[in-house]
mmCIF file with all atom_site columns, C-alpha atoms in Angstrom:
data_model
loop_
_atom_site.group_PDB
_atom_site.id
_atom_site.type_symbol
_atom_site.label_atom_id
_atom_site.label_alt_id
_atom_site.label_comp_id
_atom_site.label_asym_id
_atom_site.label_entity_id
_atom_site.label_seq_id
_atom_site.pdbx_PDB_ins_code
_atom_site.Cartn_x
_atom_site.Cartn_y
_atom_site.Cartn_z
_atom_site.occupancy
_atom_site.B_iso_or_equiv
_atom_site.pdbx_formal_charge
_atom_site.auth_seq_id
_atom_site.auth_comp_id
_atom_site.auth_asym_id
_atom_site.auth_atom_id
_atom_site.pdbx_PDB_model_num
ATOM 1  C CA . MET B 1 1  ? 36.150 56.722 176.584 1.00 62.00 ? 100 MET B CA 1
ATOM 2  C CA . ASP B 1 2  ? 35.979 53.243 178.138 1.00 84.00 ? 101 ASP B CA 1
ATOM 3  C CA . LYS B 1 3  ? 33.871 54.441 181.047 1.00 87.00 ? 102 LYS B CA 1
ATOM 4  C CA . LYS B 1 4  ? 31.396 55.982 178.649 1.00 89.00 ? 103 LYS B CA 1
ATOM 5  C CA . ASN B 1 5  ? 31.060 52.748 176.648 1.00 91.00 ? 104 ASN B CA 1
ATOM 6  C CA . ALA B 1 6  ? 30.762 50.663 179.815 1.00 90.00 ? 105 ALA B CA 1
ATOM 7  C CA . LEU B 1 7  ? 28.064 52.977 181.158 1.00 92.00 ? 106 LEU B CA 1
ATOM 8  C CA . ARG B 1 8  ? 26.205 52.823 177.854 1.00 93.00 ? 107 ARG B CA 1
ATOM 9  C CA . ALA B 1 9  ? 26.403 49.001 177.768 1.00 93.00 ? 108 ALA B CA 1
ATOM 10 C CA . GLY B 1 10 ? 25.231 48.755 181.373 1.00 93.00 ? 109 GLY B CA 1
ATOM 11 C CA . ALA B 1 11 ? 22.309 51.086 180.733 1.00 95.00 ? 110 ALA B CA 1
ATOM 12 C CA . LEU B 1 12 ? 21.336 49.112 177.643 1.00 94.00 ? 111 LEU B CA 1
ATOM 13 C CA . ALA B 1 13 ? 21.481 45.800 179.526 1.00 95.00 ? 112 ALA B CA 1
ATOM 14 C CA . ALA B 1 14 ? 19.480 47.182 182.440 1.00 95.00 ? 113 ALA B CA 1
ATOM 15 C CA . GLY B 1 15 ? 16.897 48.726 180.114 1.00 93.00 ? 114 GLY B CA 1
ATOM 16 C CA . THR B 1 16 ? 16.523 45.533 178.123 1.00 94.00 ? 115 THR B CA 1
ATOM 17 C CA . THR B 1 17 ? 16.085 43.477 181.289 1.00 92.00 ? 116 THR B CA 1
ATOM 18 C CA . LEU B 1 18 ? 13.551 45.912 182.684 1.00 91.00 ? 117 LEU B CA 1
ATOM 19 C CA . MET B 1 19 ? 11.536 45.909 179.465 1.00 89.00 ? 118 MET B CA 1
ATOM 20 C CA . MET B 1 20 ? 11.529 42.110 179.346 1.00 87.00 ? 119 MET B CA 1
ATOM 21 C CA . LEU B 1 21 ? 10.294 41.951 182.939 1.00 84.00 ? 120 LEU B CA 1
ATOM 22 C CA . LEU B 1 22 ? 7.569  44.483 182.274 1.00 82.00 ? 121 LEU B CA 1
ATOM 23 C CA . MET B 1 23 ? 6.400  42.751 179.086 1.00 80.00 ? 122 MET B CA 1
ATOM 24 C CA . THR B 1 24 ? 5.937  39.370 180.756 1.00 75.00 ? 123 THR B CA 1
ATOM 25 C CA . SER B 1 25 ? 2.935  39.019 182.933 1.00 68.00 ? 124 SER B CA 1
ATOM 26 C CA . PRO B 1 26 ? 2.976  36.187 185.451 1.00 67.00 ? 125 PRO B CA 1
ATOM 27 C CA . ALA B 1 27 ? -0.724 36.789 186.137 1.00 65.00 ? 126 ALA B CA 1
ATOM 28 C CA . LEU B 1 28 ? -1.527 35.326 182.718 1.00 66.00 ? 127 LEU B CA 1
ATOM 29 C CA . ALA B 1 29 ? -0.036 32.017 183.814 1.00 69.00 ? 128 ALA B CA 1
ATOM 30 C CA . LEU B 1 30 ? -3.009 31.453 186.124 1.00 73.00 ? 129 LEU B CA 1
ATOM 31 C CA . THR B 1 31 ? -5.535 31.739 183.305 1.00 75.00 ? 130 THR B CA 1
ATOM 32 C CA . ARG B 1 32 ? -6.427 28.402 181.744 1.00 77.00 ? 131 ARG B CA 1
ATOM 33 C CA . ASP B 1 33 ? -6.622 28.109 177.982 1.00 76.00 ? 132 ASP B CA 1
ATOM 34 C CA . ASP B 1 34 ? -9.439 26.364 176.144 1.00 80.00 ? 133 ASP B CA 1
ATOM 35 C CA . GLY B 1 35 ? -8.782 22.636 176.012 1.00 80.00 ? 134 GLY B CA 1
ATOM 36 C CA . ASP B 1 36 ? -6.145 22.857 178.705 1.00 80.00 ? 135 ASP B CA 1
ATOM 37 C CA . ASP B 1 37 ? -6.104 19.654 180.732 1.00 82.00 ? 136 ASP B CA 1
ATOM 38 C CA . PRO B 1 38 ? -3.183 19.703 183.142 1.00 81.00 ? 137 PRO B CA 1
ATOM 39 C CA . GLY B 1 39 ? -2.370 16.521 184.958 1.00 85.00 ? 138 GLY B CA 1
ATOM 40 C CA . THR B 1 40 ? -1.257 16.063 188.514 1.00 91.00 ? 139 THR B CA 1
ATOM 41 C CA . GLY B 1 41 ? 2.005  17.700 189.505 1.00 90.00 ? 140 GLY B CA 1
ATOM 42 C CA . LEU B 1 42 ? 5.274  15.851 189.935 1.00 92.00 ? 141 LEU B CA 1
ATOM 43 C CA . SER B 1 43 ? 6.603  15.062 193.366 1.00 95.00 ? 142 SER B CA 1
ATOM 44 C CA . VAL B 1 44 ? 10.083 16.145 194.398 1.00 95.00 ? 143 VAL B CA 1
ATOM 45 C CA . VAL B 1 45 ? 11.448 12.638 193.869 1.00 96.00 ? 144 VAL B CA 1
ATOM 46 C CA . GLU B 1 46 ? 9.881  12.382 190.412 1.00 96.00 ? 145 GLU B CA 1
ATOM 47 C CA . THR B 1 47 ? 11.206 15.805 189.445 1.00 96.00 ? 146 THR B CA 1
ATOM 48 C CA . LEU B 1 48 ? 14.742 14.992 190.584 1.00 96.00 ? 147 LEU B CA 1
ATOM 49 C CA . GLY B 1 49 ? 14.622 11.633 188.843 1.00 96.00 ? 148 GLY B CA 1
ATOM 50 C CA . LEU B 1 50 ? 13.373 13.116 185.585 1.00 95.00 ? 149 LEU B CA 1
ATOM 51 C CA . TYR B 1 51 ? 15.533 16.226 185.401 1.00 96.00 ? 150 TYR B CA 1
ATOM 52 C CA . VAL B 1 52 ? 18.674 15.175 187.299 1.00 97.00 ? 151 VAL B CA 1
ATOM 53 C CA . LEU B 1 53 ? 19.106 11.414 187.529 1.00 97.00 ? 152 LEU B CA 1
ATOM 54 C CA . ALA B 1 54 ? 17.920 10.516 184.017 1.00 97.00 ? 153 ALA B CA 1
ATOM 55 C CA . PRO B 1 55 ? 20.323 12.918 182.228 1.00 97.00 ? 154 PRO B CA 1
ATOM 56 C CA . VAL B 1 56 ? 23.234 11.842 184.435 1.00 98.00 ? 155 VAL B CA 1
ATOM 57 C CA . ALA B 1 57 ? 22.434 8.177  183.756 1.00 98.00 ? 156 ALA B CA 1
ATOM 58 C CA . LEU B 1 58 ? 22.179 8.794  180.006 1.00 97.00 ? 157 LEU B CA 1
ATOM 59 C CA . PHE B 1 59 ? 25.516 10.631 180.057 1.00 97.00 ? 158 PHE B CA 1
ATOM 60 C CA . ALA B 1 60 ? 27.151 7.758  181.961 1.00 97.00 ? 159 ALA B CA 1
ATOM 61 C CA . ILE B 1 61 ? 25.736 5.137  179.569 1.00 97.00 ? 160 ILE B CA 1
ATOM 62 C CA . ILE B 1 62 ? 26.854 7.023  176.461 1.00 96.00 ? 161 ILE B CA 1
ATOM 63 C CA . ALA B 1 63 ? 30.308 7.717  177.933 1.00 95.00 ? 162 ALA B CA 1
ATOM 64 C CA . GLY B 1 64 ? 30.657 4.043  178.890 1.00 93.00 ? 163 GLY B CA 1
ATOM 65 C CA . LEU B 1 65 ? 29.700 2.883  175.413 1.00 92.00 ? 164 LEU B CA 1
ATOM 66 C CA . VAL B 1 66 ? 32.203 5.270  173.847 1.00 90.00 ? 165 VAL B CA 1
ATOM 67 C CA . MET B 1 67 ? 34.968 4.061  176.177 1.00 88.00 ? 166 MET B CA 1
ATOM 68 C CA . VAL B 1 68 ? 34.180 0.395  175.477 1.00 87.00 ? 167 VAL B CA 1
ATOM 69 C CA . GLY B 1 69 ? 34.102 1.047  171.742 1.00 81.00 ? 168 GLY B CA 1
ATOM 70 C CA . ASP B 1 70 ? 37.401 2.895  171.895 1.00 77.00 ? 169 ASP B CA 1
ATOM 71 C CA . LYS B 1 71 ? 39.204 0.171  173.861 1.00 72.00 ? 170 LYS B CA 1
ATOM 72 C CA . SER B 1 72 ? 37.991 -2.632 171.625 1.00 63.00 ? 171 SER B CA 1
ATOM 73 C CA . HIS B 1 73 ? 40.204 -1.511 168.746 1.00 63.00 ? 172 HIS B CA 1
ATOM 74 C CA . LYS B 1 74 ? 43.849 -2.412 168.852 1.00 63.00 ? 173 LYS B CA 1
ATOM 75 C CA . LYS B 1 75 ? 45.920 0.702  168.958 1.00 63.00 ? 174 LYS B CA 1
ATOM 76 C CA . LYS B 1 76 ? 47.957 1.175  165.834 1.00 63.00 ? 175 LYS B CA 1
ATOM 77 C CA . ASP B 1 77 ? 50.902 3.499  166.190 1.00 57.00 ? 176 ASP B CA 1
ATOM 78 C CA . VAL B 1 78 ? 51.448 5.051  162.796 1.00 62.00 ? 177 VAL B CA 1
ATOM 79 C CA . THR B 1 79 ? 53.938 7.597  164.007 1.00 65.00 ? 178 THR B CA 1
ATOM 80 C CA . SER B 1 80 ? 57.672 7.327  163.727 1.00 63.00 ? 179 SER B CA 1
ATOM 81 C CA . SER B 1 81 ? 57.946 5.981  167.277 1.00 62.00 ? 180 SER B CA 1
ATOM 82 C CA . ASN B 1 82 ? 57.323 2.406  166.079 1.00 61.00 ? 181 ASN B CA 1
ATOM 83 C CA . ILE B 1 83 ? 60.226 2.381  163.623 1.00 65.00 ? 182 ILE B CA 1
ATOM 84 C CA . SER B 1 84 ? 63.104 0.332  164.924 1.00 67.00 ? 183 SER B CA 1
ATOM 85 C CA . THR B 1 85 ? 66.473 1.505  163.732 1.00 66.00 ? 184 THR B CA 1
ATOM 86 C CA . LYS B 1 86 ? 69.438 -0.751 164.096 1.00 69.00 ? 185 LYS B CA 1
ATOM 87 C CA . ALA B 1 87 ? 72.914 0.204  163.142 1.00 64.00 ? 186 ALA B CA 1
ATOM 88 C CA . LYS B 1 88 ? 74.255 -2.233 160.514 1.00 67.00 ? 187 LYS B CA 1
ATOM 89 C CA . ALA B 1 89 ? 77.721 -0.796 160.390 1.00 63.00 ? 188 ALA B CA 1
ATOM 90 C CA . GLU B 1 90 ? 80.180 -2.257 162.813 1.00 67.00 ? 189 GLU B CA 1
ATOM 91 C CA . ALA B 1 91 ? 83.189 -0.428 164.095 1.00 63.00 ? 190 ALA B CA 1
ATOM 92 C CA . LYS B 1 92 ? 86.459 -1.997 162.975 1.00 68.00 ? 191 LYS B CA 1
ATOM 93 C CA . ALA B 1 93 ? 89.247 -1.919 165.456 1.00 60.00 ? 192 ALA B CA 1
#
């Protein structure tokens, strides 16, 4: 029964992918729309800076601010590990 379900799922996935590929037409991407005014393309350096370096830099800045904000507070240990127990009873010999 598992082979039948796996075959059915594979056929469904393949059919869905094929239909999506057939429904999209890359030739329509070459046709300009009314009012379309594309600018100049980005260079490789600009593309890498915009889509790779900028997100990495933003991540690093946000992570740094979170770490600085976390270390600025004094750690308060509210667990039982900060309770000091001292035996008051002394052994009598």
